[in-house]
């Protein structure tokens, strides 16, 4: 081929791009870690304490070893599905489609709660319990065909699915219905109505699956503008936790087999920033600290909120690196560290050991 002739491979690549068919690279990256580092480097209200991060890494590793903490903990919970089949994939997809905003300003006895299997469930577990109860009652809550049916899947039906044992309703029910509607449409149009086909499209890549979720589903596209930066900051909390839950449930096999699970970061939400602050890893500016302690709502997308989320991601990444540095060859990733920190913080809450509240942001993103 002469210098004057066009490269056919380059032309084909350009044609794919112009036609919107070039979507995933052979070695995909989610961009979440890059975004977190950028915000952390430019943060003025949240700062990392490196000595505390090193101390936290040692303590976290020791406790995880002592507890033999692993992905198997996921399936051990009584509410999580046990079968390793397509129905479980549909359950996890539905669960993480709706896995956001459970906090309440009401006292514990009055907050939104579910009664199921002779127990009272709040927070994230109220969602899982509600889905299990709906399936017990014959409501096909995990079926994308049901989500698309505007006569069957209505707001009133959703209110019934998430009916509370108290007077408080689950937050953002209209937004949850909108998520179901959109996801049902996308699954119908692109993935033959089932998330297993979405997983297949990712070809064993956790990062690719996260990117597919963010590309095709607006309700998973957790990316926002920060301080005038042209490139959006990506958090992708629910997209990442969906991948992590699949990995944990299927124990890295079958529908949970991802060769690059270590590319998944911590899931930026409320509880992990809370415990990282308690451990001295994250320090807040006086105005932010006062706002968090006063339980004032911080708007989604506001600088404080984005700094809290991004610095938490970068902090957990540094903790992960420190553990690997001190214990070469150990099996550790941000997913397991996040699960461990979340479980630890919830236990501290139950025991009344919280030293600071979690920040308050009402959002579909976490």
Coordinates of C-alpha atoms in Angstrom, one line a residue:
X1 CA 0.0 0.0 0.0
X2 CA 1.4 3.4 -1.0
X3 CA 1.5 6.5 1.2
X4 CA -1.3 8.0 -0.9
X5 CA -3.7 5.1 -0.2
X6 CA -6.1 5.1 2.7
X7 CA -5.5 2.5 5.4
X8 CA -8.6 0.2 5.2
X9 CA -8.5 -0.7 8.9
X10 CA -8.3 2.9 9.9
X11 CA -11.2 3.7 7.6
X12 CA -13.3 0.9 9.1
X13 CA -12.5 2.2 12.6
X14 CA -13.5 5.7 11.7
X15 CA -16.7 4.4 10.0
X16 CA -17.6 2.5 13.2
X17 CA -17.0 5.6 15.3
X18 CA -19.2 7.8 13.1
X19 CA -21.9 5.2 13.1
X20 CA -21.9 5.0 16.8
X21 CA -20.8 1.4 16.9
X22 CA -17.5 1.8 18.6
X23 CA -18.4 1.5 22.2
X24 CA -16.0 -0.6 24.3
X25 CA -12.3 -0.9 24.2
X26 CA -10.5 -4.2 24.4
X27 CA -9.1 -3.2 27.8
X28 CA -11.9 -1.0 29.2
X29 CA -11.6 1.4 32.1
X30 CA -14.5 2.9 34.0
X31 CA -12.8 6.2 34.6
X32 CA -14.1 6.2 38.2
X33 CA -10.6 6.0 39.9
X34 CA -9.3 8.8 37.6
X35 CA -12.2 11.0 38.5
X36 CA -11.8 10.3 42.2
X37 CA -8.1 11.2 42.1
X38 CA -8.9 14.5 40.3
X39 CA -11.5 15.6 42.8
X40 CA -9.3 14.5 45.7
X41 CA -6.4 16.6 44.3
X42 CA -8.7 19.6 44.0
X43 CA -10.7 19.1 47.2
X44 CA -10.7 21.9 49.8
X45 CA -13.3 20.6 52.2
X46 CA -12.3 16.9 52.5
X47 CA -8.7 15.9 53.0
X48 CA -6.9 12.5 53.4
X49 CA -4.7 11.8 56.3
X50 CA -2.0 9.4 55.1
X51 CA -0.8 8.2 58.4
X52 CA -4.4 7.3 59.4
X53 CA -4.8 5.6 56.0
X54 CA -1.8 3.4 56.7
X55 CA -3.0 2.6 60.2
X56 CA -6.5 1.8 58.8
X57 CA -5.0 -0.5 56.2
X58 CA -3.3 -2.5 59.0
X59 CA -6.4 -2.7 61.1
X60 CA -8.7 -3.6 58.3
X61 CA -6.4 -6.3 57.0
X62 CA -6.0 -7.8 60.5
X63 CA -9.8 -7.8 61.2
X64 CA -10.6 -9.3 57.8
X65 CA -8.1 -12.0 58.4
X66 CA -9.5 -12.7 61.8
X67 CA -13.0 -12.9 60.5
X68 CA -12.0 -14.8 57.4
X69 CA -13.9 -12.2 55.5
X70 CA -14.5 -13.1 51.9
X71 CA -17.1 -12.7 49.1
X72 CA -18.9 -15.8 50.5
X73 CA -20.3 -13.4 53.2
X74 CA -22.6 -12.1 50.6
X75 CA -24.6 -15.2 50.0
X76 CA -24.6 -16.1 53.7
X77 CA -27.1 -13.4 54.6
X78 CA -30.6 -14.9 54.9
X79 CA -32.2 -12.4 52.6
X80 CA -29.8 -12.7 49.7
X81 CA -30.7 -15.2 47.0
X82 CA -28.9 -18.6 47.2
X83 CA -29.6 -20.1 43.7
X84 CA -26.9 -19.6 41.0
X85 CA -29.3 -19.1 38.1
X86 CA -30.9 -16.5 35.8
X87 CA -33.6 -15.8 38.3
X88 CA -30.9 -14.7 40.8
X89 CA -29.3 -12.4 38.1
X90 CA -32.7 -10.8 37.6
X91 CA -33.1 -10.4 41.3
X92 CA -29.7 -8.7 41.7
X93 CA -30.3 -6.5 38.7
X94 CA -33.6 -5.3 40.2
X95 CA -32.1 -4.9 43.6
X96 CA -29.3 -2.6 42.4
X97 CA -31.6 -0.8 40.0
X98 CA -33.5 0.4 43.2
X99 CA -30.6 0.4 45.6
X100 CA -30.6 4.0 46.7
X101 CA -31.7 6.5 49.4
X102 CA -33.1 4.7 52.4
X103 CA -32.1 7.1 55.2
X104 CA -34.7 8.7 57.4
X105 CA -34.9 11.7 59.7
X106 CA -37.4 9.9 61.9
X107 CA -36.5 8.0 65.1
X108 CA -35.6 4.4 64.6
X109 CA -39.0 3.2 65.8
X110 CA -40.9 5.4 63.4
X111 CA -38.7 5.2 60.2
X112 CA -39.6 3.2 57.1
X113 CA -39.3 -0.5 57.9
X114 CA -40.5 -3.8 56.6
X115 CA -41.8 -6.8 58.5
X116 CA -40.8 -10.0 56.8
X117 CA -40.0 -13.5 58.0
X118 CA -40.9 -12.4 61.6
X119 CA -38.2 -9.7 61.5
X120 CA -38.0 -6.0 61.1
X121 CA -35.8 -4.7 58.2
X122 CA -34.6 -1.2 57.6
X123 CA -32.2 0.5 55.1
X124 CA -30.8 -1.6 52.3
X125 CA -32.3 -4.7 53.8
X126 CA -35.8 -3.3 53.6
X127 CA -35.4 -3.2 49.8
X128 CA -34.2 -6.9 49.7
X129 CA -36.9 -8.0 52.0
X130 CA -39.5 -6.1 49.9
X131 CA -38.4 -7.9 46.7
X132 CA -38.4 -11.3 48.4
X133 CA -41.9 -10.6 49.9
X134 CA -43.2 -9.5 46.5
X135 CA -42.0 -12.7 44.9
X136 CA -43.6 -14.7 47.7
X137 CA -46.9 -13.0 46.9
X138 CA -46.7 -13.8 43.2
X139 CA -45.8 -10.2 42.1
X140 CA -43.2 -10.5 39.3
X141 CA -41.2 -7.6 40.6
X142 CA -37.9 -8.8 39.0
X143 CA -39.4 -9.3 35.5
X144 CA -38.6 -6.6 33.0
X145 CA -41.9 -7.4 31.1
X146 CA -43.7 -6.4 34.3
X147 CA -41.9 -3.1 34.6
X148 CA -42.9 -2.1 31.1
X149 CA -46.6 -2.8 31.7
X150 CA -48.1 0.5 32.7
X151 CA -51.4 -1.1 33.7
X152 CA -49.8 -3.8 36.0
X153 CA -46.7 -2.0 37.3
X154 CA -48.2 1.2 38.7
X155 CA -47.2 3.5 41.5
X156 CA -49.9 2.0 43.7
X157 CA -48.5 -1.5 43.1
X158 CA -45.1 -0.3 44.0
X159 CA -46.5 1.3 47.2
X160 CA -47.9 -2.2 48.0
X161 CA -44.6 -3.9 47.2
X162 CA -42.8 -1.5 49.5
X163 CA -45.5 -1.1 52.1
X164 CA -44.1 -0.2 55.5
X165 CA -44.8 -1.4 59.0
X166 CA -44.7 2.2 60.1
X167 CA -46.4 5.4 58.8
X168 CA -43.3 6.4 56.8
X169 CA -43.2 5.5 53.1
X170 CA -40.1 4.4 51.3
X171 CA -38.4 7.5 49.9
X172 CA -38.4 8.3 46.2
X173 CA -41.0 5.8 45.1
X174 CA -41.8 7.7 41.9
X175 CA -38.1 7.8 41.0
X176 CA -37.9 4.0 41.6
X177 CA -40.8 3.4 39.3
X178 CA -39.1 5.6 36.6
X179 CA -35.9 3.5 37.0
X180 CA -37.9 0.3 36.5
X181 CA -39.7 1.7 33.4
X182 CA -36.5 2.9 31.8
X183 CA -34.6 -0.4 32.5
X184 CA -37.5 -2.4 31.1
X185 CA -37.5 -0.4 27.9
X186 CA -33.7 -0.7 27.4
X187 CA -33.6 -4.4 28.2
X188 CA -36.4 -4.9 25.6
X189 CA -34.7 -2.9 22.9
X190 CA -31.1 -4.1 23.4
X191 CA -30.9 -7.2 25.5
X192 CA -33.9 -9.5 24.7
X193 CA -35.6 -8.5 28.0
X194 CA -33.1 -10.1 30.4
X195 CA -29.9 -8.8 32.1
X196 CA -28.1 -12.1 31.4
X197 CA -27.7 -10.9 27.8
X198 CA -26.3 -7.6 29.1
X199 CA -23.7 -9.6 31.1
X200 CA -22.9 -11.7 28.0
X201 CA -22.2 -8.5 26.1
X202 CA -19.5 -7.5 28.6
X203 CA -17.5 -10.6 27.7
X204 CA -16.2 -11.3 31.2
X205 CA -15.1 -7.7 31.9
X206 CA -16.3 -6.0 35.0
X207 CA -15.3 -2.6 33.6
X208 CA -17.0 -3.3 30.3
X209 CA -20.3 -4.2 32.2
X210 CA -20.1 -1.0 34.2
X211 CA -19.6 1.0 31.0
X212 CA -22.5 -0.7 29.3
X213 CA -24.8 0.1 32.2
X214 CA -23.7 3.7 32.1
X215 CA -24.0 4.0 28.4
X216 CA -27.4 2.4 27.9
X217 CA -29.2 3.2 31.1
X218 CA -29.7 6.8 32.2
X219 CA -30.5 5.6 35.7
X220 CA -27.1 4.0 36.1
X221 CA -25.2 7.0 34.6
X222 CA -23.9 8.4 37.8
X223 CA -21.6 11.1 36.5
X224 CA -21.6 14.8 37.3
X225 CA -19.8 18.1 36.7
X226 CA -17.3 19.4 39.3
X227 CA -15.9 22.9 39.6
X228 CA -16.1 23.7 35.9
X229 CA -14.2 20.7 34.7
X230 CA -15.3 19.9 31.2
X231 CA -15.0 16.1 31.6
X232 CA -17.7 14.7 33.9
X233 CA -16.7 13.0 37.2
X234 CA -17.8 9.4 37.2
X235 CA -18.9 7.7 40.4
X236 CA -21.1 4.9 38.9
X237 CA -22.0 3.6 42.3
X238 CA -24.9 1.4 41.5
X239 CA -23.4 0.2 38.2
X240 CA -20.3 -0.9 40.1
X241 CA -22.2 -2.5 43.0
X242 CA -24.3 -4.4 40.6
X243 CA -21.1 -6.0 39.1
X244 CA -19.7 -6.5 42.6
X245 CA -22.9 -8.2 43.8
X246 CA -22.9 -10.6 40.8
X247 CA -19.2 -11.4 41.5
X248 CA -19.9 -12.0 45.2
X249 CA -23.1 -14.0 44.7
X250 CA -21.7 -16.3 42.0
X251 CA -18.3 -16.4 43.8
X252 CA -16.4 -15.3 40.7
X253 CA -17.9 -18.0 38.5
X254 CA -20.7 -18.2 36.0
X255 CA -22.5 -14.9 35.7
X256 CA -20.1 -13.5 38.2
X257 CA -16.9 -14.4 36.4
X258 CA -15.0 -11.1 35.8
X259 CA -11.3 -11.2 35.0
X260 CA -10.9 -7.6 35.9
X261 CA -12.9 -7.3 39.1
X262 CA -10.0 -5.4 40.7
X263 CA -10.9 -2.4 38.4
X264 CA -14.1 -1.9 40.5
X265 CA -13.7 0.8 43.1
X266 CA -15.4 1.5 46.5
X267 CA -19.1 2.3 46.1
X268 CA -19.4 6.0 46.9
X269 CA -22.3 6.4 49.3
X270 CA -23.0 7.4 52.9
X271 CA -21.6 4.8 55.2
X272 CA -18.0 4.4 54.0
X273 CA -17.3 8.2 54.2
X274 CA -18.7 8.0 57.7
X275 CA -16.4 5.2 58.9
X276 CA -13.4 6.7 57.1
X277 CA -14.0 9.9 59.0
X278 CA -14.3 8.0 62.3
X279 CA -11.0 6.3 61.6
X280 CA -9.3 9.6 60.9
X281 CA -8.7 8.8 57.3
X282 CA -10.9 11.6 56.0
X283 CA -10.9 15.1 57.6
X284 CA -13.7 17.6 57.0
X285 CA -13.4 21.4 56.9
X286 CA -15.2 23.1 59.8
X287 CA -18.2 24.2 57.8
X288 CA -18.7 20.7 56.2
X289 CA -18.1 19.0 59.6
X290 CA -20.7 21.2 61.2
X291 CA -23.2 20.5 58.4
X292 CA -22.7 16.7 58.7
X293 CA -23.1 16.8 62.4
X294 CA -26.2 19.0 62.3
X295 CA -27.6 16.5 59.7
X296 CA -28.3 19.3 57.2
X297 CA -29.1 18.0 53.8
X298 CA -26.3 18.5 51.3
X299 CA -27.6 18.8 47.7
X300 CA -26.6 16.1 45.2
X301 CA -24.0 17.5 42.8
X302 CA -22.9 20.2 45.2
X303 CA -19.1 20.5 45.8
X304 CA -19.2 19.1 49.3
X305 CA -21.1 16.1 48.3
X306 CA -18.8 15.3 45.4
X307 CA -15.7 15.7 47.5
X308 CA -17.1 13.3 50.1
X309 CA -17.8 10.6 47.5
X310 CA -14.6 11.1 45.5
X311 CA -12.2 11.3 48.4
X312 CA -13.8 8.1 49.9
X313 CA -13.1 6.3 46.6
X314 CA -9.5 7.5 46.5
X315 CA -9.0 6.8 50.3
X316 CA -10.1 3.1 49.9
X317 CA -7.8 2.8 46.9
X318 CA -4.9 4.0 48.9
X319 CA -5.8 1.5 51.7
X320 CA -6.0 -1.3 49.2
X321 CA -2.5 -0.4 47.8
X322 CA -1.1 -0.2 51.3
X323 CA -2.5 -3.7 52.2
X324 CA -0.9 -5.1 49.0
X325 CA 2.4 -3.4 49.8
X326 CA 2.5 -4.8 53.3
X327 CA 1.1 -8.2 52.3
X328 CA 2.2 -9.1 48.7
X329 CA 0.1 -11.8 47.1
X330 CA -2.9 -11.4 49.4
X331 CA -6.3 -11.5 47.8
X332 CA -7.8 -8.1 48.4
X333 CA -9.8 -5.6 46.3
X334 CA -11.9 -2.5 46.8
X335 CA -15.1 -4.5 46.7
X336 CA -14.2 -6.6 49.7
X337 CA -12.9 -3.5 51.6
X338 CA -16.1 -1.6 50.9
X339 CA -18.3 -4.6 52.0
X340 CA -16.2 -4.9 55.2
X341 CA -16.3 -1.2 56.0
X342 CA -20.1 -1.0 55.3
X343 CA -20.8 -4.0 57.5
X344 CA -18.6 -2.6 60.3
X345 CA -20.2 0.8 60.2
X346 CA -23.7 -0.7 60.4
X347 CA -22.6 -2.8 63.4
X348 CA -21.2 0.3 65.1
X349 CA -24.6 2.0 64.4
X350 CA -26.5 -0.8 66.0
X351 CA -24.2 -0.7 69.0
X352 CA -24.5 3.1 69.4
X353 CA -20.8 3.7 68.6
X354 CA -21.2 6.3 65.8
X355 CA -18.9 9.2 66.4
X356 CA -20.4 11.3 63.6
X357 CA -23.6 10.9 61.5
X358 CA -23.5 10.0 57.8
X359 CA -24.0 12.9 55.5
X360 CA -27.5 13.5 54.2
X361 CA -28.1 13.7 50.4
X362 CA -31.4 12.6 48.9
X363 CA -30.5 11.1 45.5
X364 CA -31.1 8.1 43.2
X365 CA -27.4 7.6 42.8
X366 CA -26.8 6.1 46.3

